[in-house]
Amino acid sequence: MLENASIQKGKSVTTDVDAIIIGAGISGMYQLIRLRALGMKLCVFEAGSDLGGTWYWNRYPGARFDSESWSYGYSFSQELLQEWEWPEHFAAQPDTLRYLNFVAEKFDLRKHITFNSRVKAAHFDDEKNIWTVILESGETWRAPLLITGLGPLSAPTLPNIQGRESFAGQSFHTARWPHDPMDFNGKRVGIIGTGATAIQIIQTIAKDVGHLTVFQRTPNWAAPLHNRKVTPEEQVKIKASYPEIFARCRETATCFIHQTDPRRALEVSAEEREAFWAKLYAEPGVGIWVGNFADVLTTKEANALTSEFMARKIRQRVKDPAVTEKLIPKNHGFGTRRLPLESGYYEIYNQPNVRLVDINETPIERITPEGIKTNAEELAFDILIFSTGFDGVTGPYDRIDIRGPGGRSLKQEWISTPRTFLGVMAEGFPNMLMVLGPHTARGNIPRNIEEIVDWITALVIHMRDHGLKRVEPKPEAVQGWAEKVEEAVAGLLFAEVNSWQTGVNRNVEGRDIRCTLGYYGGAVEYRRIADEVAAGCYREFDFA
Ligand code: NAP
């Protein structure tokens, strides 16, 4: 148990709390389970009124993940694996939220979580080695360890369009979807954005709305999800196969079950290429993205051929050639942005009640009380949906006033690019451990989370066993990691494209320069390096 543990709530001081965890999503819940097993006293602060993180906030129609469900859940408990049954191969948000509640009940997590508690600031006391966490309510809590489970996509960004506040109908960001059921029947709905979120919403609500207008700035390449129900026979097979499923996830760069094909698109015949792509297009999940030929995401010529294949598919599925051409991305190649998966998305544009507005042709001038005014016309809406994405990865950290020794501000430190060691600790911020911070491997997220949480837990055990009260990465370790991060991203085509993954968000001031926000050398290599650090007794860290 770490000494010096004290916690202060308002003016009353309580003792024996060892760590504060921010966030009760998949990261925070698992970190809570692991640290509680060490006998530590913990509190978790969650901004939402309930747990679930991403799956609590993103409750829009059609929300579902694109990892195979049975590869997505926690793997740490055999009992949990055997008790839970995923109804579909790619579960919808309500099922995932139900799953996380099931986990919380089973492991009795709620009593450690304080809801409706957004953390406003976290300041480190350099002499006492204590973090003081200040909530929006003004309450102040203290603990020696601060663990962030903020999620990479939890800072939603609204479009910076003039008049946004003036709209008289209902409007909201997709990550702030109303909890009460919405009635789209007969409604005139406008949606801004065509990312993975918008694609799921559009394909889901188009059948219910009176009329849907989609405002598109950049089309995205999307591939079929091919979701279906899990049959009872499959359920039995899945439960018997968990060891193999998770072993498979550990072998791949992205922790999905899909492995990159060793062949190069440019080295096989045109027929072989076409047949392979047709096969991938007909298969469920992200295989066409992360299980494609080895050169598709690294070599422009191979990428262009794949893009041509995908463009042909869009042309086959959308009837109006003018709409088709608008839906085919021209400024980035296939897979160079996070691939949205769809179920009938392209066919939606064949419906008479759906219209695609390319805002490059007719820019939005402003939002009015009635709807949206482009330079060509004025469109009236009952509902406006802002599917305009997130300030990715560092955005959630920027929204908390995090200060290290001497009042050093994390936001300022990371203004051009984050500086971390393994993405687990930021340079200059002792005793703050990040689950899924910048520069970690990301893919099938729960797999990455479990590994990082286990790694953090081992570090905490090491500190406890050696009576250590302070940990921070050595400057040379941070520099070495920065170099590894840049080496890993070199040559990847996605690094040349604007997206949340490269840190660009035109709705946020100062987010117009690309930077590297992940470790792209693959999860296998990330794990090897992280394990080596642990096996070497954490030589890369300074302890006190
Ligand atoms: P996103 O991919 O960043 O898309 C945001 C969309 O809004 C883009 O089309 C963007 O256009 C547009 N936009 C932003 N500001 C605008 C403005 N001022 N005017 C007009 N258009 C504007 O965000 P997202 O769709 O929410 O997805 C984010 C990530 O969440 C995904 O990449 C994925 O990682 C995750 N996600 C996963 C799933 C899943 O697992 N199935 C589902 C949904 C989301 P530009 O492209 O031109 O900027």
Coordinates of C-alpha atoms and ligand atoms in Angstrom, one line a residue:
M1 CA 0.0 0.0 0.0
L2 CA 1.3 3.4 -0.9
E3 CA 1.9 5.6 2.1
N4 CA 1.0 9.3 2.2
A5 CA -2.4 8.3 1.0
S6 CA -4.9 10.9 2.0
I7 CA -8.0 12.1 0.4
Q8 CA -9.7 15.4 0.9
K9 CA -13.4 15.9 0.1
G10 CA -14.4 19.5 0.5
K11 CA -13.0 20.4 3.8
S12 CA -13.1 17.0 5.5
V13 CA -10.0 14.9 5.1
T14 CA -10.3 11.1 4.7
T15 CA -7.4 8.8 4.8
D16 CA -6.5 5.6 3.0
V17 CA -7.3 6.4 -0.6
D18 CA -4.4 5.4 -2.8
A19 CA -5.4 6.4 -6.3
I20 CA -7.9 8.5 -8.2
I21 CA -9.1 7.1 -11.6
I22 CA -10.7 9.5 -14.0
G23 CA -13.3 7.9 -16.2
A24 CA -15.6 4.9 -15.8
G25 CA -15.4 3.5 -19.3
I26 CA -13.8 0.3 -20.3
S27 CA -10.4 1.6 -19.2
G28 CA -11.4 3.0 -15.8
M29 CA -13.5 0.0 -14.9
Y30 CA -10.7 -2.5 -15.6
Q31 CA -8.1 -0.4 -13.8
L32 CA -10.4 -0.3 -10.8
I33 CA -10.7 -4.0 -10.8
R34 CA -7.0 -4.6 -11.0
L35 CA -5.9 -2.0 -8.4
R36 CA -8.7 -3.0 -6.0
A37 CA -7.4 -6.6 -6.1
L38 CA -4.2 -5.2 -4.6
G39 CA -6.1 -3.9 -1.6
M40 CA -5.8 -0.3 -2.7
K41 CA -8.6 2.2 -1.9
L42 CA -9.7 4.0 -4.9
C43 CA -12.2 6.4 -6.2
V44 CA -13.3 6.8 -9.8
F45 CA -14.7 10.1 -11.1
E46 CA -17.1 9.9 -14.0
A47 CA -18.5 12.9 -15.8
G48 CA -21.6 10.9 -17.0
S49 CA -24.6 10.0 -14.9
D50 CA -23.7 6.4 -15.4
L51 CA -20.8 4.1 -16.5
G52 CA -19.8 3.0 -19.9
G53 CA -17.7 5.9 -21.3
T54 CA -17.9 5.8 -25.1
W55 CA -20.9 3.5 -24.9
Y56 CA -22.7 5.7 -22.4
W57 CA -22.2 8.9 -24.5
N58 CA -22.6 7.6 -28.0
R59 CA -26.2 6.3 -27.9
Y60 CA -27.2 7.5 -31.4
P61 CA -29.3 5.2 -33.6
G62 CA -27.1 2.6 -35.3
A63 CA -24.1 2.9 -32.9
R64 CA -22.2 -0.4 -32.9
F65 CA -18.6 -1.4 -32.9
D66 CA -16.7 -2.9 -35.7
S67 CA -14.6 -5.4 -33.7
E68 CA -16.1 -8.9 -33.7
S69 CA -18.1 -8.8 -30.4
W70 CA -16.5 -12.0 -29.1
S71 CA -13.0 -10.4 -29.5
Y72 CA -14.1 -7.1 -27.9
G73 CA -15.2 -8.0 -24.3
Y74 CA -12.8 -8.2 -21.3
S75 CA -10.7 -11.3 -21.4
F76 CA -9.5 -11.4 -17.8
S77 CA -12.3 -13.5 -16.3
Q78 CA -13.2 -17.0 -17.6
E79 CA -16.4 -16.8 -15.6
L80 CA -17.4 -13.5 -17.2
L81 CA -16.6 -14.9 -20.7
Q82 CA -18.8 -18.0 -20.0
E83 CA -21.6 -16.0 -18.5
W84 CA -22.0 -13.3 -21.1
E85 CA -23.6 -13.9 -24.6
W86 CA -23.2 -11.4 -27.4
P87 CA -26.4 -11.4 -29.4
E88 CA -24.7 -10.2 -32.7
H89 CA -21.3 -10.6 -34.3
F90 CA -20.9 -6.8 -34.1
A91 CA -22.9 -5.7 -31.1
A92 CA -25.0 -2.6 -31.0
Q93 CA -24.5 0.2 -28.4
P94 CA -27.4 -0.9 -26.1
D95 CA -25.9 -4.4 -25.8
T96 CA -22.4 -3.1 -25.1
L97 CA -23.7 -0.8 -22.4
R98 CA -25.7 -3.7 -21.0
Y99 CA -22.5 -5.8 -21.0
L100 CA -20.6 -3.1 -19.2
N101 CA -23.4 -2.9 -16.6
F102 CA -23.2 -6.6 -16.2
V103 CA -19.5 -6.4 -15.6
A104 CA -20.1 -3.6 -13.0
E105 CA -22.7 -5.7 -11.2
K106 CA -20.6 -8.8 -11.3
F107 CA -17.5 -7.2 -9.9
D108 CA -19.4 -4.7 -7.6
L109 CA -17.8 -1.6 -9.1
R110 CA -20.4 1.0 -8.7
K111 CA -19.6 1.7 -5.0
H112 CA -16.2 3.1 -6.1
I113 CA -17.6 5.3 -8.8
T114 CA -18.8 8.9 -8.3
F115 CA -21.0 9.9 -11.2
N116 CA -21.9 13.4 -12.5
S117 CA -18.4 14.3 -11.5
R118 CA -16.4 16.0 -14.3
V119 CA -12.8 16.6 -13.3
K120 CA -11.9 20.3 -13.9
A121 CA -8.3 20.3 -12.8
A122 CA -5.5 18.0 -11.4
H123 CA -2.5 19.6 -9.8
F124 CA 0.6 17.9 -8.5
D125 CA 2.2 18.8 -5.2
D126 CA 5.9 18.3 -5.9
E127 CA 7.0 18.1 -2.3
K128 CA 4.3 15.7 -1.0
N129 CA 4.0 13.7 -4.2
I130 CA 0.3 14.1 -4.2
W131 CA -2.2 14.9 -6.9
T132 CA -5.1 17.2 -6.0
V133 CA -8.1 16.7 -8.2
I134 CA -10.7 19.4 -8.5
L135 CA -14.2 18.6 -9.7
E136 CA -16.5 21.0 -11.5
S137 CA -18.6 21.0 -8.4
G138 CA -15.6 22.5 -6.6
E139 CA -15.0 19.4 -4.5
T140 CA -11.3 18.7 -4.0
W141 CA -9.8 15.2 -3.6
R142 CA -6.2 14.1 -3.1
A143 CA -4.3 10.9 -3.8
P144 CA -0.7 10.0 -4.6
L145 CA -1.6 8.3 -7.9
L146 CA -3.7 9.7 -10.7
I147 CA -4.8 7.3 -13.5
T148 CA -6.5 8.7 -16.5
G149 CA -9.0 6.5 -18.5
L150 CA -10.3 9.4 -20.6
G151 CA -10.7 7.6 -23.9
P152 CA -9.2 8.9 -27.1
L153 CA -12.6 10.1 -28.5
S154 CA -14.4 11.7 -25.6
A155 CA -14.0 15.4 -26.4
P156 CA -16.8 16.1 -29.0
T157 CA -16.3 19.1 -31.2
L158 CA -19.2 21.2 -32.7
P159 CA -18.9 22.7 -36.1
N160 CA -17.5 26.3 -36.1
I161 CA -20.4 27.5 -38.2
Q162 CA -21.9 31.0 -37.7
G163 CA -25.3 31.0 -36.1
R164 CA -25.1 27.5 -34.6
E165 CA -26.7 28.6 -31.4
S166 CA -29.6 30.3 -33.2
F167 CA -31.3 27.1 -34.5
A168 CA -34.8 27.0 -33.1
G169 CA -35.4 23.2 -33.6
Q170 CA -33.6 20.4 -31.8
S171 CA -29.9 20.1 -32.3
F172 CA -27.1 18.1 -30.7
H173 CA -23.7 16.5 -31.2
T174 CA -23.8 12.8 -31.8
A175 CA -21.9 12.1 -28.5
R176 CA -24.6 14.0 -26.6
W177 CA -27.5 12.2 -28.1
P178 CA -30.7 12.7 -26.1
H179 CA -31.4 9.8 -23.6
D180 CA -35.2 9.9 -24.4
P181 CA -36.2 8.1 -27.6
M182 CA -36.5 10.4 -30.6
D183 CA -39.3 10.4 -33.1
F184 CA -38.0 11.0 -36.6
N185 CA -41.3 10.2 -38.2
G186 CA -42.1 12.9 -40.8
K187 CA -39.3 15.1 -39.6
R188 CA -37.0 17.2 -41.7
V189 CA -33.5 16.2 -40.5
G190 CA -30.1 17.7 -41.4
I191 CA -26.9 16.0 -40.5
I192 CA -23.4 17.6 -40.8
G193 CA -20.5 15.2 -41.3
T194 CA -19.9 11.9 -43.0
G195 CA -17.5 10.1 -40.7
A196 CA -18.0 6.6 -39.2
T197 CA -20.6 8.0 -36.8
A198 CA -22.7 9.8 -39.4
I199 CA -22.6 6.7 -41.7
Q200 CA -24.2 4.6 -38.9
I201 CA -26.8 7.3 -38.2
I202 CA -27.7 8.0 -41.8
Q203 CA -28.2 4.3 -42.7
T204 CA -30.3 3.8 -39.6
I205 CA -32.6 6.8 -39.6
A206 CA -33.1 7.3 -43.3
K207 CA -36.1 4.8 -43.3
D208 CA -37.9 6.8 -40.5
V209 CA -37.3 10.4 -41.3
G210 CA -39.6 12.5 -43.5
H211 CA -36.5 13.9 -45.3
L212 CA -32.8 13.7 -44.6
T213 CA -30.2 16.1 -45.9
V214 CA -26.6 15.0 -45.5
F215 CA -24.0 17.9 -45.5
Q216 CA -20.7 16.3 -46.7
R217 CA -17.4 18.1 -46.6
T218 CA -15.2 15.1 -47.2
P219 CA -16.5 11.7 -48.4
N220 CA -15.0 8.6 -46.6
W221 CA -14.2 5.2 -48.0
A222 CA -16.6 2.7 -46.3
A223 CA -16.8 -1.1 -46.5
P224 CA -19.6 -3.5 -45.6
L225 CA -19.8 -4.7 -42.0
H226 CA -21.8 -7.9 -42.8
N227 CA -23.3 -8.1 -39.3
R228 CA -25.6 -10.9 -38.3
K229 CA -27.0 -12.6 -35.2
V230 CA -24.9 -15.2 -33.3
T231 CA -26.6 -18.5 -33.6
P232 CA -26.9 -20.9 -30.5
E233 CA -24.4 -23.2 -32.2
E234 CA -22.0 -20.3 -32.7
Q235 CA -22.5 -19.2 -29.1
V236 CA -21.3 -22.6 -27.9
K237 CA -18.3 -22.5 -30.3
I238 CA -17.3 -19.0 -29.2
K239 CA -17.4 -19.9 -25.5
A240 CA -15.1 -22.9 -26.2
S241 CA -12.7 -20.8 -28.4
Y242 CA -11.9 -17.8 -26.2
P243 CA -8.3 -18.9 -25.6
E244 CA -7.7 -19.1 -29.3
I245 CA -9.6 -15.9 -30.1
F246 CA -7.5 -13.9 -27.6
A247 CA -4.3 -15.6 -28.7
R248 CA -5.1 -14.6 -32.3
C249 CA -5.7 -10.9 -31.2
R250 CA -2.2 -10.9 -29.6
E251 CA -0.6 -12.0 -32.9
T252 CA -1.9 -9.1 -35.0
A253 CA -0.7 -5.5 -35.2
T254 CA -4.1 -4.1 -34.5
C255 CA -5.4 -6.7 -32.0
F256 CA -8.3 -7.4 -34.3
I257 CA -8.6 -11.0 -35.5
H258 CA -7.5 -9.9 -39.0
Q259 CA -3.9 -10.3 -40.0
T260 CA -2.2 -8.3 -42.8
D261 CA -1.7 -10.5 -45.8
P262 CA 2.1 -11.0 -46.5
R263 CA 1.6 -10.6 -50.3
R264 CA 2.0 -7.3 -51.9
A265 CA -0.7 -6.0 -54.2
L266 CA 1.8 -4.9 -56.8
E267 CA 3.4 -8.3 -57.0
V268 CA 0.4 -10.4 -57.7
S269 CA -1.6 -10.6 -60.9
A270 CA -4.6 -8.2 -61.5
E271 CA -6.9 -11.3 -61.3
E272 CA -5.5 -12.4 -58.0
R273 CA -5.8 -8.9 -56.6
E274 CA -9.4 -8.5 -57.7
A275 CA -10.3 -11.9 -56.3
F276 CA -8.8 -11.2 -53.0
W277 CA -10.5 -7.8 -52.7
A278 CA -13.8 -9.3 -53.7
K279 CA -13.4 -11.9 -51.0
L280 CA -12.5 -9.3 -48.3
Y281 CA -15.4 -7.1 -49.4
A282 CA -17.8 -10.0 -48.8
E283 CA -16.3 -10.8 -45.4
P284 CA -17.4 -9.3 -42.1
G285 CA -15.4 -6.7 -40.2
V286 CA -12.3 -4.6 -40.8
G287 CA -10.4 -7.3 -42.7
I288 CA -10.4 -5.3 -45.9
W289 CA -8.6 -2.6 -44.0
V290 CA -6.1 -4.3 -41.7
G291 CA -6.1 -7.7 -43.4
N292 CA -5.4 -6.4 -46.9
F293 CA -2.2 -6.8 -48.9
A294 CA 0.9 -5.7 -47.1
D295 CA 1.6 -2.6 -49.3
V296 CA -2.0 -1.2 -49.4
L297 CA -1.4 1.3 -46.6
T298 CA 2.2 2.0 -47.4
T299 CA 2.6 2.2 -51.2
K300 CA 0.7 4.8 -53.2
E301 CA 0.3 2.7 -56.3
A302 CA -1.1 -0.3 -54.3
N303 CA -3.3 2.1 -52.4
A304 CA -4.6 3.7 -55.6
L305 CA -5.5 0.2 -57.0
T306 CA -7.5 -0.6 -53.9
S307 CA -9.2 2.8 -54.0
E308 CA -10.2 2.0 -57.6
F309 CA -11.7 -1.3 -56.5
M310 CA -13.7 0.5 -53.7
A311 CA -14.8 3.2 -56.1
R312 CA -16.2 0.6 -58.5
K313 CA -18.2 -0.8 -55.6
I314 CA -19.7 2.6 -54.8
R315 CA -20.6 3.1 -58.5
Q316 CA -22.4 -0.3 -58.5
R317 CA -24.4 0.6 -55.5
V318 CA -25.5 4.2 -56.1
K319 CA -27.8 4.9 -59.0
D320 CA -27.3 8.6 -59.7
P321 CA -23.8 9.1 -61.2
A322 CA -23.6 12.7 -60.0
V323 CA -24.2 11.6 -56.4
T324 CA -21.8 8.6 -56.9
E325 CA -19.0 10.9 -57.8
K326 CA -19.6 13.0 -54.7
L327 CA -19.4 9.9 -52.5
I328 CA -16.0 8.8 -53.9
P329 CA -13.1 10.3 -51.9
K330 CA -10.7 12.2 -54.1
N331 CA -8.3 13.7 -51.5
H332 CA -7.3 10.5 -49.7
G333 CA -6.7 6.9 -50.5
F334 CA -8.6 3.9 -49.2
G335 CA -7.8 3.1 -45.5
T336 CA -5.8 6.2 -44.9
R337 CA -8.5 7.4 -42.5
R338 CA -10.1 5.2 -39.9
L339 CA -12.4 2.9 -42.1
P340 CA -16.1 3.3 -41.4
L341 CA -18.0 0.0 -41.8
E342 CA -21.5 0.2 -43.2
S343 CA -24.7 -1.7 -43.7
G344 CA -26.5 -0.4 -46.8
Y345 CA -25.1 3.1 -46.4
Y346 CA -24.5 3.7 -50.1
E347 CA -28.0 2.5 -51.1
I348 CA -29.6 5.1 -48.8
Y349 CA -28.7 7.7 -51.5
N350 CA -31.1 5.9 -53.9
Q351 CA -34.0 6.8 -51.6
P352 CA -36.1 9.8 -52.7
N353 CA -36.2 11.2 -49.2
V354 CA -32.4 11.5 -48.9
R355 CA -30.3 14.3 -50.4
L356 CA -26.5 14.7 -50.4
V357 CA -25.2 18.3 -50.3
D358 CA -21.6 18.7 -51.1
I359 CA -20.6 21.7 -49.1
N360 CA -17.5 22.2 -51.2
E361 CA -19.8 23.1 -54.1
T362 CA -22.3 25.0 -52.0
P363 CA -20.7 26.1 -48.8
I364 CA -22.7 26.5 -45.6
E365 CA -22.9 30.2 -44.9
R366 CA -24.6 30.0 -41.6
I367 CA -27.1 28.2 -39.4
T368 CA -30.3 30.1 -39.0
P369 CA -33.3 29.7 -36.6
E370 CA -35.0 27.7 -39.4
G371 CA -32.2 25.6 -40.7
I372 CA -29.1 25.9 -42.8
K373 CA -28.2 28.6 -45.4
T374 CA -25.8 27.6 -48.1
N375 CA -24.6 30.0 -50.8
A376 CA -27.2 28.5 -53.0
E377 CA -30.4 28.0 -50.9
E378 CA -32.0 28.0 -47.5
L379 CA -33.0 24.7 -46.1
A380 CA -35.5 24.3 -43.2
F381 CA -35.1 21.5 -40.6
D382 CA -36.8 20.2 -37.5
I383 CA -33.7 18.5 -36.2
L384 CA -30.0 19.2 -36.8
I385 CA -27.4 16.5 -36.0
F386 CA -23.8 17.6 -35.6
S387 CA -21.8 14.5 -36.5
T388 CA -18.6 16.5 -36.5
G389 CA -16.3 14.3 -34.6
F390 CA -13.9 14.7 -31.7
D391 CA -10.7 16.5 -30.6
G392 CA -8.9 13.2 -30.7
V393 CA -6.5 11.6 -28.2
T394 CA -5.1 14.8 -26.6
G395 CA -8.4 16.7 -26.6
P396 CA -9.8 15.0 -23.4
Y397 CA -6.5 15.9 -21.6
D398 CA -6.6 19.5 -22.8
R399 CA -10.1 19.9 -21.3
I400 CA -8.7 19.3 -17.8
D401 CA -6.2 21.8 -16.3
I402 CA -3.5 19.3 -15.6
R403 CA -0.4 20.7 -13.9
G404 CA 2.8 19.1 -12.9
P405 CA 5.6 20.3 -10.7
G406 CA 6.0 24.1 -10.8
G407 CA 2.6 24.6 -12.3
R408 CA 3.7 23.1 -15.7
S409 CA 0.6 22.8 -17.8
L410 CA 0.1 19.6 -19.8
K411 CA -1.9 21.4 -22.4
Q412 CA 0.9 23.8 -23.0
E413 CA 3.5 21.0 -23.0
W414 CA 1.5 19.2 -25.7
I415 CA 0.6 22.2 -27.8
S416 CA 2.5 21.0 -30.9
T417 CA 2.9 17.3 -30.0
P418 CA 2.6 15.1 -27.0
R419 CA 5.8 13.9 -25.2
T420 CA 5.4 10.6 -23.5
F421 CA 7.1 7.4 -22.5
L422 CA 5.2 4.4 -24.0
G423 CA 2.1 6.7 -24.0
V424 CA 1.7 5.7 -20.4
M425 CA 3.4 8.7 -18.8
A426 CA 3.8 12.2 -20.0
E427 CA 7.2 13.9 -19.6
G428 CA 7.2 16.1 -16.5
F429 CA 4.0 14.7 -14.9
P430 CA 5.0 12.3 -12.1
N431 CA 2.6 9.7 -10.7
M432 CA 0.1 10.3 -13.6
L433 CA -0.5 7.1 -15.5
M434 CA -2.5 7.2 -18.7
V435 CA -4.6 4.3 -20.0
L436 CA -4.6 4.7 -23.8
G437 CA -2.8 8.0 -23.8
P438 CA -1.1 9.3 -26.9
H439 CA 1.6 7.1 -28.4
T440 CA 0.1 3.8 -27.4
A441 CA -0.9 1.1 -29.8
R442 CA -4.6 1.3 -30.7
G443 CA -6.9 -1.0 -32.7
N444 CA -9.3 -3.4 -31.1
I445 CA -9.5 -1.0 -28.1
P446 CA -10.3 -3.3 -25.2
R447 CA -7.4 -5.6 -26.0
N448 CA -5.0 -2.5 -25.9
I449 CA -6.7 -1.3 -22.7
E450 CA -6.3 -4.6 -20.9
E451 CA -2.6 -4.8 -21.7
I452 CA -1.9 -1.2 -20.6
V453 CA -3.9 -1.6 -17.4
D454 CA -2.0 -4.8 -16.6
W455 CA 1.3 -3.0 -17.3
I456 CA 0.3 0.0 -15.1
T457 CA -0.8 -2.4 -12.3
A458 CA 2.6 -4.2 -12.4
L459 CA 4.3 -0.8 -12.1
V460 CA 2.2 0.1 -9.1
I461 CA 3.1 -3.3 -7.5
H462 CA 6.8 -2.6 -8.2
M463 CA 6.4 0.8 -6.4
R464 CA 4.6 -0.7 -3.5
D465 CA 7.1 -3.6 -3.1
H466 CA 10.0 -1.2 -3.1
G467 CA 8.5 1.5 -1.0
L468 CA 8.6 4.0 -3.9
K469 CA 6.4 7.1 -3.8
R470 CA 7.2 8.9 -7.1
V471 CA 7.7 7.8 -10.6
E472 CA 8.4 9.7 -13.8
P473 CA 10.1 8.7 -17.1
K474 CA 13.7 9.8 -17.6
P475 CA 14.1 12.5 -20.3
E476 CA 16.2 10.2 -22.4
A477 CA 13.5 7.5 -22.3
V478 CA 11.0 10.0 -23.5
Q479 CA 13.3 11.2 -26.3
G480 CA 13.9 7.5 -27.3
W481 CA 10.2 6.8 -27.3
A482 CA 9.5 10.0 -29.4
E483 CA 12.0 8.7 -32.0
K484 CA 10.5 5.2 -32.0
V485 CA 7.0 6.7 -32.5
E486 CA 8.3 8.7 -35.5
E487 CA 10.2 5.8 -36.9
A488 CA 7.1 3.6 -36.7
V489 CA 4.8 6.1 -38.5
A490 CA 7.3 6.8 -41.3
G491 CA 6.1 5.5 -44.6
L492 CA 2.5 5.1 -43.6
L493 CA 0.1 6.8 -46.0
F494 CA -2.4 7.8 -43.3
A495 CA 0.2 10.1 -41.8
E496 CA -0.1 12.4 -44.9
V497 CA -3.9 12.7 -44.5
N498 CA -5.9 15.1 -42.2
S499 CA -8.0 13.3 -39.6
W500 CA -8.5 13.0 -35.9
Q501 CA -5.8 10.3 -36.0
T502 CA -3.3 12.8 -37.2
G503 CA -4.5 15.4 -34.8
V504 CA -6.3 17.7 -37.2
N505 CA -9.6 19.2 -36.3
R506 CA -10.7 22.3 -38.1
N507 CA -13.2 23.2 -35.4
V508 CA -10.5 23.6 -32.8
E509 CA -8.1 26.5 -32.8
G510 CA -4.5 25.4 -33.2
R511 CA -5.4 21.9 -34.4
D512 CA -4.4 22.4 -38.0
I513 CA -1.0 20.8 -38.0
R514 CA -0.6 17.1 -38.3
C515 CA 1.2 15.2 -35.5
T516 CA 1.6 11.6 -34.5
L517 CA -0.9 10.5 -31.8
G518 CA -0.4 6.8 -31.7
Y519 CA 2.3 4.2 -31.8
Y520 CA 2.0 2.6 -35.2
G521 CA 4.7 0.0 -35.0
G522 CA 1.9 -2.5 -34.1
A523 CA 0.6 -4.0 -30.8
V524 CA 3.0 -6.9 -30.9
E525 CA 6.1 -4.7 -31.0
Y526 CA 4.5 -2.3 -28.5
R527 CA 4.0 -5.2 -26.1
R528 CA 7.5 -6.5 -26.6
I529 CA 9.0 -3.1 -25.7
A530 CA 6.7 -2.5 -22.8
D531 CA 7.4 -6.0 -21.4
E532 CA 11.1 -5.4 -21.8
V533 CA 10.8 -2.3 -19.7
A534 CA 9.0 -4.2 -16.9
A535 CA 11.5 -7.1 -17.1
G536 CA 14.3 -4.6 -16.8
C537 CA 13.0 -3.3 -13.5
Y538 CA 11.8 0.0 -15.1
R539 CA 15.3 1.4 -15.7
E540 CA 13.6 4.0 -18.0
F541 CA 12.0 5.7 -15.0
D542 CA 13.2 7.8 -12.1
F543 CA 11.8 6.7 -8.8
A544 CA 11.8 8.4 -5.4
Ligands
NAP1 P1 -15.0 12.0 -37.8 O1 -14.6 10.7 -38.4 O2 -13.9 12.9 -37.4 O3 -16.0 12.7 -38.8 C1 -16.4 14.0 -38.5 C2 -17.2 14.5 -39.8 O4 -17.7 15.8 -39.6 C3 -16.3 14.5 -41.0 O5 -17.0 14.1 -42.1 C4 -15.9 16.0 -41.1 O6 -15.5 16.4 -42.3 C5 -17.2 16.6 -40.6 N1 -17.1 18.0 -40.1 C6 -16.4 18.4 -39.0 N2 -16.5 19.7 -38.8 C7 -17.3 20.1 -39.9 C8 -17.7 21.4 -40.3 N3 -17.4 22.5 -39.5 N4 -18.4 21.5 -41.4 C9 -18.7 20.4 -42.1 N5 -18.3 19.2 -41.8 C10 -17.6 19.1 -40.7 O7 -15.9 11.7 -36.5 P2 -16.8 10.5 -36.2 O8 -17.6 10.1 -37.4 O9 -17.6 10.8 -35.0 O10 -15.8 9.3 -36.0 C11 -14.7 9.4 -35.1 C12 -14.1 8.1 -34.8 O11 -15.0 7.4 -33.9 C13 -14.0 7.1 -35.9 O12 -12.9 7.4 -36.8 C14 -13.8 5.8 -35.2 O13 -12.6 5.7 -34.7 C15 -14.8 6.0 -34.0 N6 -16.1 5.4 -34.4 C16 -16.1 4.0 -34.4 C17 -17.3 3.4 -34.8 C18 -17.3 1.9 -34.8 O14 -16.5 1.3 -34.2 N7 -18.0 1.3 -35.6 C19 -18.4 4.1 -35.1 C20 -18.3 5.5 -35.0 C21 -17.2 6.1 -34.6 P3 -13.9 16.4 -42.7 O15 -13.6 15.0 -43.0 O16 -13.9 17.3 -43.9 O17 -13.2 17.0 -41.6

